[in-house]
Amino acid sequence: MATRAYPAVSSRQQDADRLAYSEADVRRMLVDAASRETVSTIRLGGDIILTRPILLDAADYNVVVDGGGKYGFRCA
């Protein structure tokens, strides 16, 4: 899994940041985010092509997806 490296003194939010390059990365990170009690940020490292929908129940996820104004999701 592609994750961003932070020093041992990083904050909890930095620990929650993940860098995704593929649909598989995003799906794996969403499962991980559902088990966290802090906000998780998934940063996109490129356009992600979805082969099937991702349905998020707001009650189960506290996630921010950030494409940095450059990247997003596309359907296959």
mmCIF file of C-alpha atoms in Angstrom:
data_model
loop_
_atom_site.group_PDB
_atom_site.id
_atom_site.type_symbol
_atom_site.label_atom_id
_atom_site.label_comp_id
_atom_site.label_asym_id
_atom_site.label_seq_id
_atom_site.Cartn_x
_atom_site.Cartn_y
_atom_site.Cartn_z
ATOM 1 C CA MET A 1 0.000 0.000 0.000
ATOM 2 C CA ALA A 2 1.292 3.448 -0.855
ATOM 3 C CA THR A 3 1.428 5.504 2.317
ATOM 4 C CA ARG A 4 3.011 8.798 3.096
ATOM 5 C CA ALA A 5 5.976 8.625 5.457
ATOM 6 C CA TYR A 6 6.035 10.924 8.481
ATOM 7 C CA PRO A 7 8.505 11.147 11.361
ATOM 8 C CA ALA A 8 7.725 9.441 14.670
ATOM 9 C CA VAL A 9 6.659 12.788 16.170
ATOM 10 C CA SER A 10 3.896 13.320 13.593
ATOM 11 C CA SER A 11 0.376 14.279 14.609
ATOM 12 C CA ARG A 12 -2.581 11.880 14.562
ATOM 13 C CA GLN A 13 -3.958 13.635 11.479
ATOM 14 C CA GLN A 14 -0.724 13.100 9.584
ATOM 15 C CA ASP A 15 -0.845 9.437 10.558
ATOM 16 C CA ALA A 16 -4.346 9.315 9.048
ATOM 17 C CA ASP A 17 -3.157 10.661 5.661
ATOM 18 C CA ARG A 18 -2.822 8.141 2.844
ATOM 19 C CA LEU A 19 -1.679 8.585 -0.765
ATOM 20 C CA ALA A 20 -3.683 6.539 -3.298
ATOM 21 C CA TYR A 21 -2.589 5.702 -6.828
ATOM 22 C CA SER A 22 -5.230 3.100 -7.744
ATOM 23 C CA GLU A 23 -8.808 1.994 -7.146
ATOM 24 C CA ALA A 24 -7.489 -0.868 -5.000
ATOM 25 C CA ASP A 25 -5.584 1.636 -2.820
ATOM 26 C CA VAL A 26 -8.725 3.757 -2.326
ATOM 27 C CA ARG A 27 -10.907 0.768 -1.424
ATOM 28 C CA ARG A 28 -8.308 -0.581 1.040
ATOM 29 C CA MET A 29 -7.882 2.863 2.623
ATOM 30 C CA LEU A 30 -11.647 3.308 3.019
ATOM 31 C CA VAL A 31 -11.890 0.024 4.918
ATOM 32 C CA ASP A 32 -9.032 1.194 7.148
ATOM 33 C CA ALA A 33 -10.634 4.639 7.617
ATOM 34 C CA ALA A 34 -13.898 3.084 8.810
ATOM 35 C CA SER A 35 -12.043 1.567 11.761
ATOM 36 C CA ARG A 36 -10.379 4.849 12.844
ATOM 37 C CA GLU A 37 -11.797 7.309 15.343
ATOM 38 C CA THR A 38 -10.062 10.294 13.705
ATOM 39 C CA VAL A 39 -10.670 11.919 10.338
ATOM 40 C CA SER A 40 -8.824 10.113 7.548
ATOM 41 C CA THR A 41 -7.562 11.959 4.508
ATOM 42 C CA ILE A 42 -7.039 10.072 1.261
ATOM 43 C CA ARG A 43 -4.892 12.080 -1.115
ATOM 44 C CA LEU A 44 -5.005 11.152 -4.783
ATOM 45 C CA GLY A 45 -1.683 10.625 -6.543
ATOM 46 C CA GLY A 46 -3.390 10.587 -9.958
ATOM 47 C CA ASP A 47 -6.780 10.112 -11.566
ATOM 48 C CA ILE A 48 -8.420 6.971 -10.178
ATOM 49 C CA ILE A 49 -10.533 4.912 -12.582
ATOM 50 C CA LEU A 50 -13.416 3.189 -10.783
ATOM 51 C CA THR A 51 -14.598 -0.144 -12.167
ATOM 52 C CA ARG A 52 -17.576 -0.282 -9.779
ATOM 53 C CA PRO A 53 -19.298 2.224 -7.470
ATOM 54 C CA ILE A 54 -18.042 3.083 -3.999
ATOM 55 C CA LEU A 55 -20.987 3.659 -1.681
ATOM 56 C CA LEU A 56 -20.196 5.515 1.535
ATOM 57 C CA ASP A 57 -22.592 5.758 4.452
ATOM 58 C CA ALA A 58 -21.838 9.035 6.224
ATOM 59 C CA ALA A 59 -22.489 7.357 9.574
ATOM 60 C CA ASP A 60 -19.646 4.871 8.969
ATOM 61 C CA TYR A 61 -16.974 7.089 7.413
ATOM 62 C CA ASN A 62 -15.243 10.294 8.452
ATOM 63 C CA VAL A 63 -13.129 10.670 5.312
ATOM 64 C CA VAL A 64 -11.867 13.533 3.174
ATOM 65 C CA VAL A 65 -10.766 12.737 -0.403
ATOM 66 C CA ASP A 66 -8.373 15.388 -1.728
ATOM 67 C CA GLY A 67 -7.250 15.528 -5.339
ATOM 68 C CA GLY A 68 -5.414 18.786 -4.790
ATOM 69 C CA GLY A 69 -7.526 20.400 -7.509
ATOM 70 C CA LYS A 70 -5.704 18.249 -10.100
ATOM 71 C CA TYR A 71 -7.015 14.697 -9.692
ATOM 72 C CA GLY A 72 -10.372 13.007 -9.335
ATOM 73 C CA PHE A 73 -12.398 9.886 -10.046
ATOM 74 C CA ARG A 74 -13.534 8.597 -13.440
ATOM 75 C CA CYS A 75 -15.750 5.648 -14.341
ATOM 76 C CA ALA A 76 -14.246 2.896 -16.484
#
